PDB file of C-alpha atoms and ligand atoms in Angstrom:
ATOM      1  CA  MET A   1       5.027  -8.335 -19.424  1.00  0.00           C
ATOM      2  CA  SER A   2       7.980  -8.573 -16.779  1.00  0.00           C
ATOM      3  CA  GLY A   3       7.492  -7.331 -13.008  1.00  0.00           C
ATOM      4  CA  SER A   4      10.032  -4.509 -13.762  1.00  0.00           C
ATOM      5  CA  ALA A   5       7.771  -2.655 -16.516  1.00  0.00           C
ATOM      6  CA  ILE A   6       5.326  -1.599 -14.216  1.00  0.00           C
ATOM      7  CA  THR A   7       5.245   1.523 -13.147  1.00  0.00           C
ATOM      8  CA  PRO A   8       6.137   1.804  -9.305  1.00  0.00           C
ATOM      9  CA  TRP A   9       3.965   2.985  -6.491  1.00  0.00           C
ATOM     10  CA  VAL A  10       5.334   4.401  -3.174  1.00  0.00           C
ATOM     11  CA  VAL A  11       2.950   5.138  -0.624  1.00  0.00           C
ATOM     12  CA  GLY A  12       3.305   6.373   2.880  1.00  0.00           C
ATOM     13  CA  ASN A  13       1.283   5.023   5.571  1.00  0.00           C
ATOM     14  CA  TRP A  14       0.927   7.365   8.611  1.00  0.00           C
ATOM     15  CA  LYS A  15      -0.836   5.007  10.527  1.00  0.00           C
ATOM     16  CA  MET A  16      -2.185   7.147  13.430  1.00  0.00           C
ATOM     17  CA  ASN A  17       0.354   9.739  13.295  1.00  0.00           C
ATOM     18  CA  PRO A  18       0.343  13.026  12.927  1.00  0.00           C
ATOM     19  CA  MET A  19      -0.796  15.722  14.990  1.00  0.00           C
ATOM     20  CA  GLN A  20      -2.610  18.439  12.371  1.00  0.00           C
ATOM     21  CA  ALA A  21       0.381  21.088  12.296  1.00  0.00           C
ATOM     22  CA  ASP A  22       3.060  18.636  11.543  1.00  0.00           C
ATOM     23  CA  ALA A  23       1.028  16.824   9.443  1.00  0.00           C
ATOM     24  CA  GLN A  24       0.801  20.181   7.301  1.00  0.00           C
ATOM     25  CA  LYS A  25       4.412  20.750   7.650  1.00  0.00           C
ATOM     26  CA  LEU A  26       5.292  17.501   5.799  1.00  0.00           C
ATOM     27  CA  ILE A  27       2.837  18.037   3.228  1.00  0.00           C
ATOM     28  CA  GLN A  28       4.323  21.231   2.385  1.00  0.00           C
ATOM     29  CA  GLU A  29       8.279  19.853   2.503  1.00  0.00           C
ATOM     30  CA  LEU A  30       6.812  16.968   0.221  1.00  0.00           C
ATOM     31  CA  LYS A  31       5.038  19.295  -2.069  1.00  0.00           C
ATOM     32  CA  GLN A  32       8.374  21.601  -2.139  1.00  0.00           C
ATOM     33  CA  ARG A  33      10.580  18.539  -2.354  1.00  0.00           C
ATOM     34  CA  LEU A  34       8.549  17.444  -5.590  1.00  0.00           C
ATOM     35  CA  ALA A  35       8.773  20.922  -7.019  1.00  0.00           C
ATOM     36  CA  ASP A  36      12.256  21.324  -6.606  1.00  0.00           C
ATOM     37  CA  GLN A  37      12.935  17.877  -8.305  1.00  0.00           C
ATOM     38  CA  HIS A  38      10.405  16.180 -10.427  1.00  0.00           C
ATOM     39  CA  ILE A  39       9.118  12.741 -10.298  1.00  0.00           C
ATOM     40  CA  SER A  40       6.900  12.027 -12.995  1.00  0.00           C
ATOM     41  CA  LYS A  41       3.927   9.987 -12.636  1.00  0.00           C
ATOM     42  CA  GLU A  42       4.546   7.679 -15.200  1.00  0.00           C
ATOM     43  CA  ARG A  43       7.984   6.564 -13.403  1.00  0.00           C
ATOM     44  CA  CYS A  44       6.340   6.272  -9.840  1.00  0.00           C
ATOM     45  CA  ARG A  45       3.068   6.982  -8.466  1.00  0.00           C
ATOM     46  CA  ILE A  46       3.024   8.686  -4.986  1.00  0.00           C
ATOM     47  CA  GLY A  47       0.078   8.060  -2.333  1.00  0.00           C
ATOM     48  CA  ILE A  48      -0.134   9.218   1.119  1.00  0.00           C
ATOM     49  CA  ALA A  49      -2.773   7.225   3.575  1.00  0.00           C
ATOM     50  CA  PRO A  50      -3.939   9.801   6.344  1.00  0.00           C
ATOM     51  CA  ILE A  51      -5.760   9.196   9.687  1.00  0.00           C
ATOM     52  CA  SER A  52      -9.448   9.097   8.207  1.00  0.00           C
ATOM     53  CA  ILE A  53     -10.477  12.678   9.709  1.00  0.00           C
ATOM     54  CA  ALA A  54      -7.496  14.325   7.592  1.00  0.00           C
ATOM     55  CA  LEU A  55      -8.299  12.288   4.354  1.00  0.00           C
ATOM     56  CA  LEU A  56     -10.108  15.521   2.877  1.00  0.00           C
ATOM     57  CA  SER A  57      -7.686  18.316   4.038  1.00  0.00           C
ATOM     58  CA  VAL A  58      -4.615  16.327   2.927  1.00  0.00           C
ATOM     59  CA  GLN A  59      -6.206  15.568  -0.197  1.00  0.00           C
ATOM     60  CA  GLN A  60      -7.012  19.630  -0.469  1.00  0.00           C
ATOM     61  CA  GLN A  61      -3.290  20.278   0.504  1.00  0.00           C
ATOM     62  CA  LEU A  62      -2.055  17.934  -2.099  1.00  0.00           C
ATOM     63  CA  ALA A  63      -4.207  19.478  -4.916  1.00  0.00           C
ATOM     64  CA  ASP A  64      -1.641  22.011  -6.190  1.00  0.00           C
ATOM     65  CA  ALA A  65       1.257  19.454  -5.828  1.00  0.00           C
ATOM     66  CA  SER A  66       3.618  19.828  -9.147  1.00  0.00           C
ATOM     67  CA  VAL A  67       2.611  15.786  -9.809  1.00  0.00           C
ATOM     68  CA  GLU A  68      -0.280  13.624  -8.452  1.00  0.00           C
ATOM     69  CA  VAL A  69       0.141  12.641  -5.264  1.00  0.00           C
ATOM     70  CA  MET A  70      -3.057  10.097  -4.527  1.00  0.00           C
ATOM     71  CA  THR A  71      -4.602  10.409  -1.386  1.00  0.00           C
ATOM     72  CA  VAL A  72      -5.472   6.814   0.623  1.00  0.00           C
ATOM     73  CA  ALA A  73      -7.453   5.868   3.089  1.00  0.00           C
ATOM     74  CA  GLN A  74      -5.706   3.224   5.920  1.00  0.00           C
ATOM     75  CA  ASP A  75      -9.164   1.156   6.078  1.00  0.00           C
ATOM     76  CA  VAL A  76     -12.693   1.138   4.821  1.00  0.00           C
ATOM     77  CA  SER A  77     -15.946  -0.409   6.857  1.00  0.00           C
ATOM     78  CA  ARG A  78     -17.028  -3.644   6.067  1.00  0.00           C
ATOM     79  CA  ILE A  79     -20.465  -2.813   5.588  1.00  0.00           C
ATOM     80  CA  ALA A  80     -21.424  -0.967   2.350  1.00  0.00           C
ATOM     81  CA  GLY A  81     -23.438   1.694   1.573  1.00  0.00           C
ATOM     82  CA  THR A  82     -24.956   4.421   4.579  1.00  0.00           C
ATOM     83  CA  GLY A  83     -27.037   3.850   7.593  1.00  0.00           C
ATOM     84  CA  ALA A  84     -26.712   3.056  11.487  1.00  0.00           C
ATOM     85  CA  TYR A  85     -23.358   1.863  11.797  1.00  0.00           C
ATOM     86  CA  THR A  86     -21.603   4.578  14.647  1.00  0.00           C
ATOM     87  CA  GLY A  87     -17.902   4.973  13.797  1.00  0.00           C
ATOM     88  CA  GLU A  88     -17.947   3.408  10.613  1.00  0.00           C
ATOM     89  CA  VAL A  89     -16.970   4.883   7.059  1.00  0.00           C
ATOM     90  CA  SER A  90     -18.105   2.834   4.129  1.00  0.00           C
ATOM     91  CA  ALA A  91     -16.401   2.492   0.262  1.00  0.00           C
ATOM     92  CA  ASN A  92     -19.401   4.564  -0.931  1.00  0.00           C
ATOM     93  CA  LEU A  93     -18.847   7.507   1.364  1.00  0.00           C
ATOM     94  CA  LEU A  94     -14.966   7.396   0.659  1.00  0.00           C
ATOM     95  CA  LYS A  95     -15.582   7.550  -3.061  1.00  0.00           C
ATOM     96  CA  ASP A  96     -18.482  10.375  -2.745  1.00  0.00           C
ATOM     97  CA  SER A  97     -15.770  12.381  -1.048  1.00  0.00           C
ATOM     98  CA  GLN A  98     -13.127  11.396  -4.065  1.00  0.00           C
ATOM     99  CA  ILE A  99     -11.051   9.490  -2.231  1.00  0.00           C
ATOM    100  CA  ASP A 100     -10.324   6.908  -5.018  1.00  0.00           C
ATOM    101  CA  TYR A 101      -7.653   4.374  -3.079  1.00  0.00           C
ATOM    102  CA  VAL A 102      -7.596   2.422   0.081  1.00  0.00           C
ATOM    103  CA  LEU A 103      -5.522  -0.084   2.127  1.00  0.00           C
ATOM    104  CA  ILE A 104      -7.145  -3.052   2.760  1.00  0.00           C
ATOM    105  CA  GLY A 105      -5.797  -6.215   5.259  1.00  0.00           C
ATOM    106  CA  HIS A 106      -3.174  -4.457   6.816  1.00  0.00           C
ATOM    107  CA  SER A 107      -1.208  -6.534   9.282  1.00  0.00           C
ATOM    108  CA  GLU A 108      -2.280  -4.087  12.088  1.00  0.00           C
ATOM    109  CA  ARG A 109      -5.914  -4.490  11.159  1.00  0.00           C
ATOM    110  CA  ARG A 110      -5.693  -7.810  10.993  1.00  0.00           C
ATOM    111  CA  GLU A 111      -3.732  -8.476  14.598  1.00  0.00           C
ATOM    112  CA  ILE A 112      -5.470  -5.712  16.847  1.00  0.00           C
ATOM    113  CA  PHE A 113      -8.873  -5.121  15.353  1.00  0.00           C
ATOM    114  CA  ALA A 114      -9.546  -8.888  14.559  1.00  0.00           C
ATOM    115  CA  ASP A 115      -9.774  -8.516  10.701  1.00  0.00           C
ATOM    116  CA  ASN A 116     -10.108 -12.180   9.655  1.00  0.00           C
ATOM    117  CA  ALA A 117     -10.167 -13.484   5.796  1.00  0.00           C
ATOM    118  CA  GLN A 118     -14.126 -13.218   6.026  1.00  0.00           C
ATOM    119  CA  VAL A 119     -13.936  -9.639   7.194  1.00  0.00           C
ATOM    120  CA  VAL A 120     -10.905  -8.556   4.784  1.00  0.00           C
ATOM    121  CA  ALA A 121     -12.925 -10.334   1.666  1.00  0.00           C
ATOM    122  CA  GLU A 122     -16.153  -8.053   2.755  1.00  0.00           C
ATOM    123  CA  LYS A 123     -14.100  -4.710   2.756  1.00  0.00           C
ATOM    124  CA  VAL A 124     -12.335  -5.861  -0.904  1.00  0.00           C
ATOM    125  CA  LYS A 125     -15.763  -6.703  -2.390  1.00  0.00           C
ATOM    126  CA  ASN A 126     -17.660  -3.387  -1.156  1.00  0.00           C
ATOM    127  CA  ALA A 127     -14.397  -1.385  -1.875  1.00  0.00           C
ATOM    128  CA  LEU A 128     -14.113  -2.720  -5.350  1.00  0.00           C
ATOM    129  CA  ALA A 129     -17.891  -2.276  -5.942  1.00  0.00           C
ATOM    130  CA  ALA A 130     -17.628   1.123  -5.165  1.00  0.00           C
ATOM    131  CA  GLY A 131     -15.035   1.568  -7.617  1.00  0.00           C
ATOM    132  CA  LEU A 132     -12.089   2.461  -5.260  1.00  0.00           C
ATOM    133  CA  HIS A 133      -8.462   1.146  -5.827  1.00  0.00           C
ATOM    134  CA  ILE A 134      -7.040  -1.496  -3.367  1.00  0.00           C
ATOM    135  CA  ILE A 135      -3.678  -1.634  -1.617  1.00  0.00           C
ATOM    136  CA  TYR A 136      -4.002  -5.226  -0.199  1.00  0.00           C
ATOM    137  CA  CYS A 137      -1.912  -5.793   2.281  1.00  0.00           C
ATOM    138  CA  VAL A 138      -0.592  -9.494   3.008  1.00  0.00           C
ATOM    139  CA  GLY A 139       2.398 -11.199   4.927  1.00  0.00           C
ATOM    140  CA  GLU A 140       3.224 -13.849   7.443  1.00  0.00           C
ATOM    141  CA  SER A 141       4.598 -13.218  11.144  1.00  0.00           C
ATOM    142  CA  LEU A 142       7.873 -14.373  12.532  1.00  0.00           C
ATOM    143  CA  GLU A 143       6.739 -17.378  13.955  1.00  0.00           C
ATOM    144  CA  GLN A 144       5.259 -18.654  10.166  1.00  0.00           C
ATOM    145  CA  ARG A 145       8.569 -17.775   8.564  1.00  0.00           C
ATOM    146  CA  GLU A 146      10.099 -19.762  10.982  1.00  0.00           C
ATOM    147  CA  LYS A 147       8.076 -22.763  10.408  1.00  0.00           C
ATOM    148  CA  GLY A 148       8.726 -22.473   6.721  1.00  0.00           C
ATOM    149  CA  GLN A 149       4.993 -21.618   6.237  1.00  0.00           C
ATOM    150  CA  ALA A 150       5.463 -17.755   4.598  1.00  0.00           C
ATOM    151  CA  GLU A 151       4.629 -19.071   1.310  1.00  0.00           C
ATOM    152  CA  VAL A 152       1.466 -20.631   2.189  1.00  0.00           C
ATOM    153  CA  VAL A 153       0.038 -18.001   4.786  1.00  0.00           C
ATOM    154  CA  VAL A 154       0.668 -15.429   1.573  1.00  0.00           C
ATOM    155  CA  LEU A 155      -0.546 -17.286  -0.965  1.00  0.00           C
ATOM    156  CA  GLN A 156      -4.082 -18.261   1.448  1.00  0.00           C
ATOM    157  CA  GLN A 157      -4.218 -14.462   1.871  1.00  0.00           C
ATOM    158  CA  ILE A 158      -4.619 -13.552  -1.778  1.00  0.00           C
ATOM    159  CA  CYS A 159      -6.899 -16.997  -2.446  1.00  0.00           C
ATOM    160  CA  ASP A 160      -9.341 -15.412   0.791  1.00  0.00           C
ATOM    161  CA  ILE A 161     -10.199 -12.657  -1.851  1.00  0.00           C
ATOM    162  CA  ALA A 162     -10.319 -14.287  -4.946  1.00  0.00           C
ATOM    163  CA  ALA A 163     -14.163 -15.407  -4.482  1.00  0.00           C
ATOM    164  CA  VAL A 164     -14.780 -11.849  -4.276  1.00  0.00           C
ATOM    165  CA  VAL A 165     -13.016 -10.308  -7.451  1.00  0.00           C
ATOM    166  CA  ASN A 166     -14.899  -9.978 -10.585  1.00  0.00           C
ATOM    167  CA  ALA A 167     -12.447 -11.004 -13.669  1.00  0.00           C
ATOM    168  CA  ASP A 168     -12.242  -7.470 -14.595  1.00  0.00           C
ATOM    169  CA  GLN A 169     -11.854  -5.709 -11.294  1.00  0.00           C
ATOM    170  CA  TRP A 170      -8.298  -7.211 -10.488  1.00  0.00           C
ATOM    171  CA  HIS A 171      -6.280  -3.911 -12.435  1.00  0.00           C
ATOM    172  CA  ASN A 172      -8.221  -2.380  -9.567  1.00  0.00           C
ATOM    173  CA  ILE A 173      -5.957  -4.122  -6.892  1.00  0.00           C
ATOM    174  CA  THR A 174      -2.391  -3.814  -5.938  1.00  0.00           C
ATOM    175  CA  VAL A 175      -0.816  -6.033  -3.643  1.00  0.00           C
ATOM    176  CA  ALA A 176       1.672  -5.045  -0.633  1.00  0.00           C
ATOM    177  CA  TYR A 177       3.875  -8.074   0.945  1.00  0.00           C
ATOM    178  CA  GLU A 178       4.382  -6.577   4.285  1.00  0.00           C
ATOM    179  CA  PRO A 179       6.185  -9.492   6.391  1.00  0.00           C
ATOM    180  CA  ILE A 180       4.538  -8.680   9.778  1.00  0.00           C
ATOM    181  CA  TRP A 181       8.135  -8.990  11.245  1.00  0.00           C
ATOM    182  CA  ALA A 182       9.633  -6.555   9.268  1.00  0.00           C
ATOM    183  CA  ILE A 183       6.967  -3.909  10.091  1.00  0.00           C
ATOM    184  CA  GLY A 184       8.086  -1.134  12.262  1.00  0.00           C
ATOM    185  CA  THR A 185      11.075  -3.358  13.680  1.00  0.00           C
ATOM    186  CA  GLY A 186      13.897  -1.868  11.609  1.00  0.00           C
ATOM    187  CA  LYS A 187      14.426  -5.813   9.843  1.00  0.00           C
ATOM    188  CA  THR A 188      13.820  -5.629   6.345  1.00  0.00           C
ATOM    189  CA  ALA A 189      13.378  -8.965   4.582  1.00  0.00           C
ATOM    190  CA  SER A 190      16.891  -9.276   2.198  1.00  0.00           C
ATOM    191  CA  PRO A 191      16.297  -8.104  -1.221  1.00  0.00           C
ATOM    192  CA  GLU A 192      16.191 -11.967  -2.085  1.00  0.00           C
ATOM    193  CA  ASP A 193      13.855 -12.942   0.141  1.00  0.00           C
ATOM    194  CA  ALA A 194      11.293  -9.823  -0.926  1.00  0.00           C
ATOM    195  CA  GLN A 195      11.837 -10.793  -4.565  1.00  0.00           C
ATOM    196  CA  ASN A 196      11.473 -14.314  -3.869  1.00  0.00           C
ATOM    197  CA  MET A 197       8.280 -13.727  -2.260  1.00  0.00           C
ATOM    198  CA  HIS A 198       7.082 -11.303  -4.982  1.00  0.00           C
ATOM    199  CA  ALA A 199       7.727 -13.640  -7.700  1.00  0.00           C
ATOM    200  CA  LYS A 200       5.477 -16.325  -5.879  1.00  0.00           C
ATOM    201  CA  ILE A 201       2.873 -14.077  -5.768  1.00  0.00           C
ATOM    202  CA  ARG A 202       3.127 -12.754  -8.801  1.00  0.00           C
ATOM    203  CA  GLU A 203       2.963 -16.726 -10.045  1.00  0.00           C
ATOM    204  CA  GLY A 204      -0.184 -17.017  -8.001  1.00  0.00           C
ATOM    205  CA  LEU A 205      -2.064 -13.544  -8.722  1.00  0.00           C
ATOM    206  CA  SER A 206      -1.210 -14.997 -12.770  1.00  0.00           C
ATOM    207  CA  GLN A 207      -3.061 -18.351 -11.879  1.00  0.00           C
ATOM    208  CA  ILE A 208      -6.104 -16.403 -10.847  1.00  0.00           C
ATOM    209  CA  THR A 209      -5.941 -13.477 -13.639  1.00  0.00           C
ATOM    210  CA  PRO A 210      -3.819 -12.558 -16.653  1.00  0.00           C
ATOM    211  CA  ALA A 211      -4.362  -9.276 -14.740  1.00  0.00           C
ATOM    212  CA  GLY A 212      -1.531 -10.670 -12.333  1.00  0.00           C
ATOM    213  CA  ALA A 213       1.278 -10.078 -14.872  1.00  0.00           C
ATOM    214  CA  ARG A 214       0.595  -6.491 -14.488  1.00  0.00           C
ATOM    215  CA  MET A 215       0.010  -5.638 -10.836  1.00  0.00           C
ATOM    216  CA  ALA A 216       1.890  -3.681  -8.973  1.00  0.00           C
ATOM    217  CA  ILE A 217       3.579  -5.590  -5.611  1.00  0.00           C
ATOM    218  CA  LEU A 218       4.832  -3.246  -3.182  1.00  0.00           C
ATOM    219  CA  TYR A 219       7.291  -4.492  -0.464  1.00  0.00           C
ATOM    220  CA  GLY A 220       6.119  -2.822   2.956  1.00  0.00           C
ATOM    221  CA  GLY A 221       8.502  -3.506   6.296  1.00  0.00           C
ATOM    222  CA  SER A 222      11.304  -0.988   7.438  1.00  0.00           C
ATOM    223  CA  VAL A 223      11.570   0.765   3.586  1.00  0.00           C
ATOM    224  CA  LYS A 224      14.146   3.241   4.098  1.00  0.00           C
ATOM    225  CA  PRO A 225      16.261   5.580   1.706  1.00  0.00           C
ATOM    226  CA  GLU A 226      19.318   3.177   2.739  1.00  0.00           C
ATOM    227  CA  ASN A 227      17.595   0.141   1.444  1.00  0.00           C
ATOM    228  CA  ALA A 228      14.925   1.619  -1.191  1.00  0.00           C
ATOM    229  CA  VAL A 229      17.632   1.403  -3.876  1.00  0.00           C
ATOM    230  CA  GLU A 230      18.638  -2.685  -3.872  1.00  0.00           C
ATOM    231  CA  LEU A 231      14.625  -3.526  -2.740  1.00  0.00           C
ATOM    232  CA  ALA A 232      13.825  -1.035  -6.326  1.00  0.00           C
ATOM    233  CA  ALA A 233      16.444  -3.312  -8.420  1.00  0.00           C
ATOM    234  CA  CYS A 234      14.167  -6.376  -7.532  1.00  0.00           C
ATOM    235  CA  PRO A 235      12.295  -6.945 -11.000  1.00  0.00           C
ATOM    236  CA  ASP A 236       9.038  -8.143  -8.852  1.00  0.00           C
ATOM    237  CA  ILE A 237       9.283  -5.347  -6.642  1.00  0.00           C
ATOM    238  CA  ASN A 238       7.151  -2.917  -8.105  1.00  0.00           C
ATOM    239  CA  GLY A 239       7.387  -0.175  -5.215  1.00  0.00           C
ATOM    240  CA  ALA A 240       7.290   0.397  -1.528  1.00  0.00           C
ATOM    241  CA  LEU A 241       4.360   0.950   1.275  1.00  0.00           C
ATOM    242  CA  VAL A 242       6.350   3.123   3.647  1.00  0.00           C
ATOM    243  CA  GLY A 243       5.288   3.371   7.520  1.00  0.00           C
ATOM    244  CA  GLY A 244       8.170   5.182   9.643  1.00  0.00           C
ATOM    245  CA  ALA A 245       9.906   7.015   6.929  1.00  0.00           C
ATOM    246  CA  SER A 246       7.160   8.676   5.701  1.00  0.00           C
ATOM    247  CA  LEU A 247       6.796  10.625   8.335  1.00  0.00           C
ATOM    248  CA  ASN A 248       9.784  12.382   7.293  1.00  0.00           C
ATOM    249  CA  ALA A 249       9.251  14.572   3.411  1.00  0.00           C
ATOM    250  CA  GLU A 250      12.717  13.961   2.604  1.00  0.00           C
ATOM    251  CA  SER A 251      12.999  10.170   3.713  1.00  0.00           C
ATOM    252  CA  PHE A 252      10.036   9.346   1.942  1.00  0.00           C
ATOM    253  CA  TYR A 253      10.917  11.940  -1.057  1.00  0.00           C
ATOM    254  CA  GLN A 254      14.129   9.594  -1.235  1.00  0.00           C
ATOM    255  CA  ILE A 255      12.408   6.111  -1.211  1.00  0.00           C
ATOM    256  CA  ALA A 256      10.058   7.634  -4.243  1.00  0.00           C
ATOM    257  CA  HIS A 257      12.987   8.624  -6.153  1.00  0.00           C
ATOM    258  CA  ALA A 258      15.162   5.700  -6.046  1.00  0.00           C
ATOM    259  CA  PHE A 259      12.220   3.732  -6.992  1.00  0.00           C
ATOM    260  CA  ALA A 260      11.615   6.090 -10.203  1.00  0.00           C
ATOM    261  CA  GLN A 261      15.044   6.035 -11.048  1.00  0.00           C
ATOM    262  CA  THR A 262      15.768   2.353 -10.692  1.00  0.00           C
ATOM    263  CA  LYS A 263      12.724   1.040 -12.550  1.00  0.00           C
TER     264      LYS A 263
HETATM  265  C1  PEP B   1       3.529  -0.391   7.298  1.00  0.00           C
HETATM  266  O1  PEP B   1       3.052  -0.298   8.292  1.00  0.00           O
HETATM  267  O2  PEP B   1       3.039  -0.354   6.088  1.00  0.00           O
HETATM  268  C2  PEP B   1       5.050  -0.602   7.450  1.00  0.00           C
HETATM  269  C3  PEP B   1       5.594  -1.181   6.135  1.00  0.00           C
HETATM  270  O3  PEP B   1       5.794   0.069   8.512  1.00  0.00           O
HETATM  271  P1  PEP B   1       7.625   0.618   8.248  1.00  0.00           P
HETATM  272  O4  PEP B   1       7.904   1.191   7.192  1.00  0.00           O
HETATM  273  O5  PEP B   1       7.598   1.146   9.511  1.00  0.00           O
HETATM  274  O6  PEP B   1       8.081  -0.820   8.590  1.00  0.00           O
END
């Protein structure tokens, strides 16, 4: 199967935003936009990753949307189950609250909160065991890219989790390639560079698992309506993980629409 036959995903990562009233407004606007101009989930799967304390209220507000919008946790504890771990939320507790999707390995977690390869692998292992679907983020820094190490770094990040993923669990993983230098900077990887890396990621995944040919590989890094169509046209770019532009309902909708139309 070619990468372009895969249903695209467009997921908004709200990061540590917004205030409650703005979040409610944003969801209302998005629901209205989806009601006005429907995007079927066969053409594009849409998700939103709010702050952890808003997961349940966002999920509730999205319940009557005209199309399913996935509620995605931005992170998960590396500890499984329940117990004396102040401040942590385990994969089991997410699942218990019907939160079925989680981001793991976002570069902000890796860089600011010391989520190293071992921590990320523990999170992946526990999330899969709890039955969550993971959006696994990978990406190189500007320094690594300039040294010609981008591919090695990204493929290593895939290998970092390979040992904890069982053969039958790969279909529960979506990969998001997010070059760190493109996140929140307004700089986007060129469609050619992004496509090249996505093709390498698919090749790497396919060497590990037959599911690699069918896994969605999202691009993240300053995606906006203005560049979404070009990115969506690349065969191995199967959607987007969207930060800044997901805080505006119209922009986020337009990105999802671009992927739904182009794929
Ligand atoms: C992100 O943080 O996942 C992201 C891609 O951010 P932005 O779209 O703002 O670059």
